[in-house]
Amino acid sequence: MRSMVQYVARKNSVTQVVARQLIDDYLQMVEAGALLGERVPLGRIGRLLYGVRPPQKARVGRNPASGEEITIPARPATAVPRMRFSSYIKQRTAALPLEDEPQR
């Protein structure tokens, strides 16, 4: 976050305090929009939205270590955040050189 604040401050000829406040306000707006269930555009990056994970019924499973049967409880439907990246970002990312072993 510090490097982002420094970049915005230098680029817009403002103090780091002002830049930090602008970034904080923007992030608050993005968070509020997402929590209200709106699609929040993020410029050329993409958009933030939310989806619904369907409910799951209770089911019987097995403990992999002991083989004992266990009951896995039901879960209600839940809202989950989703990020849709723009074709611009997808194309730019596809053009990046890959390392031998991707880091995870």
mmCIF file with all atom_site columns, N, CA and C in Angstrom, residues 16-44:
data_model
loop_
_atom_site.group_PDB
_atom_site.id
_atom_site.type_symbol
_atom_site.label_atom_id
_atom_site.label_alt_id
_atom_site.label_comp_id
_atom_site.label_asym_id
_atom_site.label_entity_id
_atom_site.label_seq_id
_atom_site.pdbx_PDB_ins_code
_atom_site.Cartn_x
_atom_site.Cartn_y
_atom_site.Cartn_z
_atom_site.occupancy
_atom_site.B_iso_or_equiv
_atom_site.pdbx_formal_charge
_atom_site.auth_seq_id
_atom_site.auth_comp_id
_atom_site.auth_asym_id
_atom_site.auth_atom_id
_atom_site.pdbx_PDB_model_num
ATOM 1  N N  . GLN A 1 16 ? 1.429   12.699 0.582   1.00 0.00 ? 16 GLN A N  1
ATOM 2  C CA . GLN A 1 16 ? 1.104   11.293 0.782   1.00 0.00 ? 16 GLN A CA 1
ATOM 3  C C  . GLN A 1 16 ? -0.140  11.133 1.648   1.00 0.00 ? 16 GLN A C  1
ATOM 4  N N  . VAL A 1 17 ? -0.382  12.081 2.535   1.00 0.00 ? 17 VAL A N  1
ATOM 5  C CA . VAL A 1 17 ? -1.587  12.030 3.374   1.00 0.00 ? 17 VAL A CA 1
ATOM 6  C C  . VAL A 1 17 ? -2.836  12.149 2.496   1.00 0.00 ? 17 VAL A C  1
ATOM 7  N N  . VAL A 1 18 ? -2.815  13.090 1.561   1.00 0.00 ? 18 VAL A N  1
ATOM 8  C CA . VAL A 1 18 ? -3.949  13.280 0.655   1.00 0.00 ? 18 VAL A CA 1
ATOM 9  C C  . VAL A 1 18 ? -4.105  12.053 -0.244  1.00 0.00 ? 18 VAL A C  1
ATOM 10 N N  . ALA A 1 19 ? -3.006  11.547 -0.763  1.00 0.00 ? 19 ALA A N  1
ATOM 11 C CA . ALA A 1 19 ? -3.053  10.368 -1.631  1.00 0.00 ? 19 ALA A CA 1
ATOM 12 C C  . ALA A 1 19 ? -3.625  9.174  -0.874  1.00 0.00 ? 19 ALA A C  1
ATOM 13 N N  . ARG A 1 20 ? -3.205  8.988  0.362   1.00 0.00 ? 20 ARG A N  1
ATOM 14 C CA . ARG A 1 20 ? -3.705  7.873  1.178   1.00 0.00 ? 20 ARG A CA 1
ATOM 15 C C  . ARG A 1 20 ? -5.211  8.008  1.392   1.00 0.00 ? 20 ARG A C  1
ATOM 16 N N  . GLN A 1 21 ? -5.677  9.221  1.645   1.00 0.00 ? 21 GLN A N  1
ATOM 17 C CA . GLN A 1 21 ? -7.108  9.449  1.857   1.00 0.00 ? 21 GLN A CA 1
ATOM 18 C C  . GLN A 1 21 ? -7.901  9.151  0.588   1.00 0.00 ? 21 GLN A C  1
ATOM 19 N N  . LEU A 1 22 ? -7.368  9.556  -0.566  1.00 0.00 ? 22 LEU A N  1
ATOM 20 C CA . LEU A 1 22 ? -8.044  9.275  -1.837  1.00 0.00 ? 22 LEU A CA 1
ATOM 21 C C  . LEU A 1 22 ? -8.151  7.771  -2.084  1.00 0.00 ? 22 LEU A C  1
ATOM 22 N N  . ILE A 1 23 ? -7.067  7.061  -1.845  1.00 0.00 ? 23 ILE A N  1
ATOM 23 C CA . ILE A 1 23 ? -7.062  5.608  -2.046  1.00 0.00 ? 23 ILE A CA 1
ATOM 24 C C  . ILE A 1 23 ? -8.019  4.938  -1.068  1.00 0.00 ? 23 ILE A C  1
ATOM 25 N N  . ASP A 1 24 ? -7.989  5.360  0.197   1.00 0.00 ? 24 ASP A N  1
ATOM 26 C CA . ASP A 1 24 ? -8.896  4.789  1.197   1.00 0.00 ? 24 ASP A CA 1
ATOM 27 C C  . ASP A 1 24 ? -10.358 5.030  0.826   1.00 0.00 ? 24 ASP A C  1
ATOM 28 N N  . ASP A 1 25 ? -10.670 6.244  0.350   1.00 0.00 ? 25 ASP A N  1
ATOM 29 C CA . ASP A 1 25 ? -12.041 6.559  -0.061  1.00 0.00 ? 25 ASP A CA 1
ATOM 30 C C  . ASP A 1 25 ? -12.469 5.691  -1.241  1.00 0.00 ? 25 ASP A C  1
ATOM 31 N N  . TYR A 1 26 ? -11.575 5.506  -2.208  1.00 0.00 ? 26 TYR A N  1
ATOM 32 C CA . TYR A 1 26 ? -11.885 4.673  -3.368  1.00 0.00 ? 26 TYR A CA 1
ATOM 33 C C  . TYR A 1 26 ? -12.154 3.231  -2.940  1.00 0.00 ? 26 TYR A C  1
ATOM 34 N N  . LEU A 1 27 ? -11.298 2.697  -2.085  1.00 0.00 ? 27 LEU A N  1
ATOM 35 C CA . LEU A 1 27 ? -11.476 1.319  -1.631  1.00 0.00 ? 27 LEU A CA 1
ATOM 36 C C  . LEU A 1 27 ? -12.759 1.159  -0.819  1.00 0.00 ? 27 LEU A C  1
ATOM 37 N N  . GLN A 1 28 ? -13.111 2.168  -0.045  1.00 0.00 ? 28 GLN A N  1
ATOM 38 C CA . GLN A 1 28 ? -14.360 2.135  0.717   1.00 0.00 ? 28 GLN A CA 1
ATOM 39 C C  . GLN A 1 28 ? -15.565 2.112  -0.227  1.00 0.00 ? 28 GLN A C  1
ATOM 40 N N  . MET A 1 29 ? -15.487 2.896  -1.302  1.00 0.00 ? 29 MET A N  1
ATOM 41 C CA . MET A 1 29 ? -16.561 2.934  -2.282  1.00 0.00 ? 29 MET A CA 1
ATOM 42 C C  . MET A 1 29 ? -16.703 1.575  -2.978  1.00 0.00 ? 29 MET A C  1
ATOM 43 N N  . VAL A 1 30 ? -15.586 0.964  -3.336  1.00 0.00 ? 30 VAL A N  1
ATOM 44 C CA . VAL A 1 30 ? -15.606 -0.349 -3.978  1.00 0.00 ? 30 VAL A CA 1
ATOM 45 C C  . VAL A 1 30 ? -16.224 -1.374 -3.032  1.00 0.00 ? 30 VAL A C  1
ATOM 46 N N  . GLU A 1 31 ? -15.801 -1.359 -1.779  1.00 0.00 ? 31 GLU A N  1
ATOM 47 C CA . GLU A 1 31 ? -16.334 -2.300 -0.789  1.00 0.00 ? 31 GLU A CA 1
ATOM 48 C C  . GLU A 1 31 ? -17.839 -2.108 -0.599  1.00 0.00 ? 31 GLU A C  1
ATOM 49 N N  . ALA A 1 32 ? -18.280 -0.863 -0.470  1.00 0.00 ? 32 ALA A N  1
ATOM 50 C CA . ALA A 1 32 ? -19.708 -0.583 -0.271  1.00 0.00 ? 32 ALA A CA 1
ATOM 51 C C  . ALA A 1 32 ? -20.526 -1.064 -1.467  1.00 0.00 ? 32 ALA A C  1
ATOM 52 N N  . GLY A 1 33 ? -20.057 -0.790 -2.667  1.00 0.00 ? 33 GLY A N  1
ATOM 53 C CA . GLY A 1 33 ? -20.766 -1.233 -3.861  1.00 0.00 ? 33 GLY A CA 1
ATOM 54 C C  . GLY A 1 33 ? -20.870 -2.743 -3.931  1.00 0.00 ? 33 GLY A C  1
ATOM 55 N N  . ALA A 1 34 ? -19.788 -3.428 -3.608  1.00 0.00 ? 34 ALA A N  1
ATOM 56 C CA . ALA A 1 34 ? -19.788 -4.891 -3.644  1.00 0.00 ? 34 ALA A CA 1
ATOM 57 C C  . ALA A 1 34 ? -20.741 -5.459 -2.600  1.00 0.00 ? 34 ALA A C  1
ATOM 58 N N  . LEU A 1 35 ? -20.745 -4.874 -1.395  1.00 0.00 ? 35 LEU A N  1
ATOM 59 C CA . LEU A 1 35 ? -21.612 -5.376 -0.332  1.00 0.00 ? 35 LEU A CA 1
ATOM 60 C C  . LEU A 1 35 ? -23.086 -5.070 -0.587  1.00 0.00 ? 35 LEU A C  1
ATOM 61 N N  . LEU A 1 36 ? -23.365 -4.084 -1.436  1.00 0.00 ? 36 LEU A N  1
ATOM 62 C CA . LEU A 1 36 ? -24.747 -3.788 -1.817  1.00 0.00 ? 36 LEU A CA 1
ATOM 63 C C  . LEU A 1 36 ? -25.211 -4.676 -2.977  1.00 0.00 ? 36 LEU A C  1
ATOM 64 N N  . GLY A 1 37 ? -24.315 -5.513 -3.482  1.00 0.00 ? 37 GLY A N  1
ATOM 65 C CA . GLY A 1 37 ? -24.669 -6.418 -4.565  1.00 0.00 ? 37 GLY A CA 1
ATOM 66 C C  . GLY A 1 37 ? -24.574 -5.799 -5.941  1.00 0.00 ? 37 GLY A C  1
ATOM 67 N N  . GLU A 1 38 ? -23.917 -4.670 -6.057  1.00 0.00 ? 38 GLU A N  1
ATOM 68 C CA . GLU A 1 38 ? -23.778 -3.999 -7.345  1.00 0.00 ? 38 GLU A CA 1
ATOM 69 C C  . GLU A 1 38 ? -22.532 -4.489 -8.076  1.00 0.00 ? 38 GLU A C  1
ATOM 70 N N  . ARG A 1 39 ? -22.545 -4.338 -9.393  1.00 0.00 ? 39 ARG A N  1
ATOM 71 C CA . ARG A 1 39 ? -21.327 -4.579 -10.166 1.00 0.00 ? 39 ARG A CA 1
ATOM 72 C C  . ARG A 1 39 ? -20.478 -3.328 -10.043 1.00 0.00 ? 39 ARG A C  1
ATOM 73 N N  . VAL A 1 40 ? -19.256 -3.498 -9.592  1.00 0.00 ? 40 VAL A N  1
ATOM 74 C CA . VAL A 1 40 ? -18.383 -2.353 -9.362  1.00 0.00 ? 40 VAL A CA 1
ATOM 75 C C  . VAL A 1 40 ? -17.295 -2.352 -10.430 1.00 0.00 ? 40 VAL A C  1
ATOM 76 N N  . PRO A 1 41 ? -17.322 -1.379 -11.356 1.00 0.00 ? 41 PRO A N  1
ATOM 77 C CA . PRO A 1 41 ? -16.284 -1.329 -12.384 1.00 0.00 ? 41 PRO A CA 1
ATOM 78 C C  . PRO A 1 41 ? -14.948 -0.893 -11.787 1.00 0.00 ? 41 PRO A C  1
ATOM 79 N N  . LEU A 1 42 ? -13.875 -1.538 -12.238 1.00 0.00 ? 42 LEU A N  1
ATOM 80 C CA . LEU A 1 42 ? -12.530 -1.214 -11.763 1.00 0.00 ? 42 LEU A CA 1
ATOM 81 C C  . LEU A 1 42 ? -11.651 -0.786 -12.933 1.00 0.00 ? 42 LEU A C  1
ATOM 82 N N  . GLY A 1 43 ? -12.147 0.150  -13.709 1.00 0.00 ? 43 GLY A N  1
ATOM 83 C CA . GLY A 1 43 ? -11.386 0.671  -14.840 1.00 0.00 ? 43 GLY A CA 1
ATOM 84 C C  . GLY A 1 43 ? -11.093 -0.409 -15.864 1.00 0.00 ? 43 GLY A C  1
ATOM 85 N N  . ARG A 1 44 ? -9.858  -0.408 -16.385 1.00 0.00 ? 44 ARG A N  1
ATOM 86 C CA . ARG A 1 44 ? -9.477  -1.391 -17.399 1.00 0.00 ? 44 ARG A CA 1
ATOM 87 C C  . ARG A 1 44 ? -9.177  -2.755 -16.799 1.00 0.00 ? 44 ARG A C  1
#
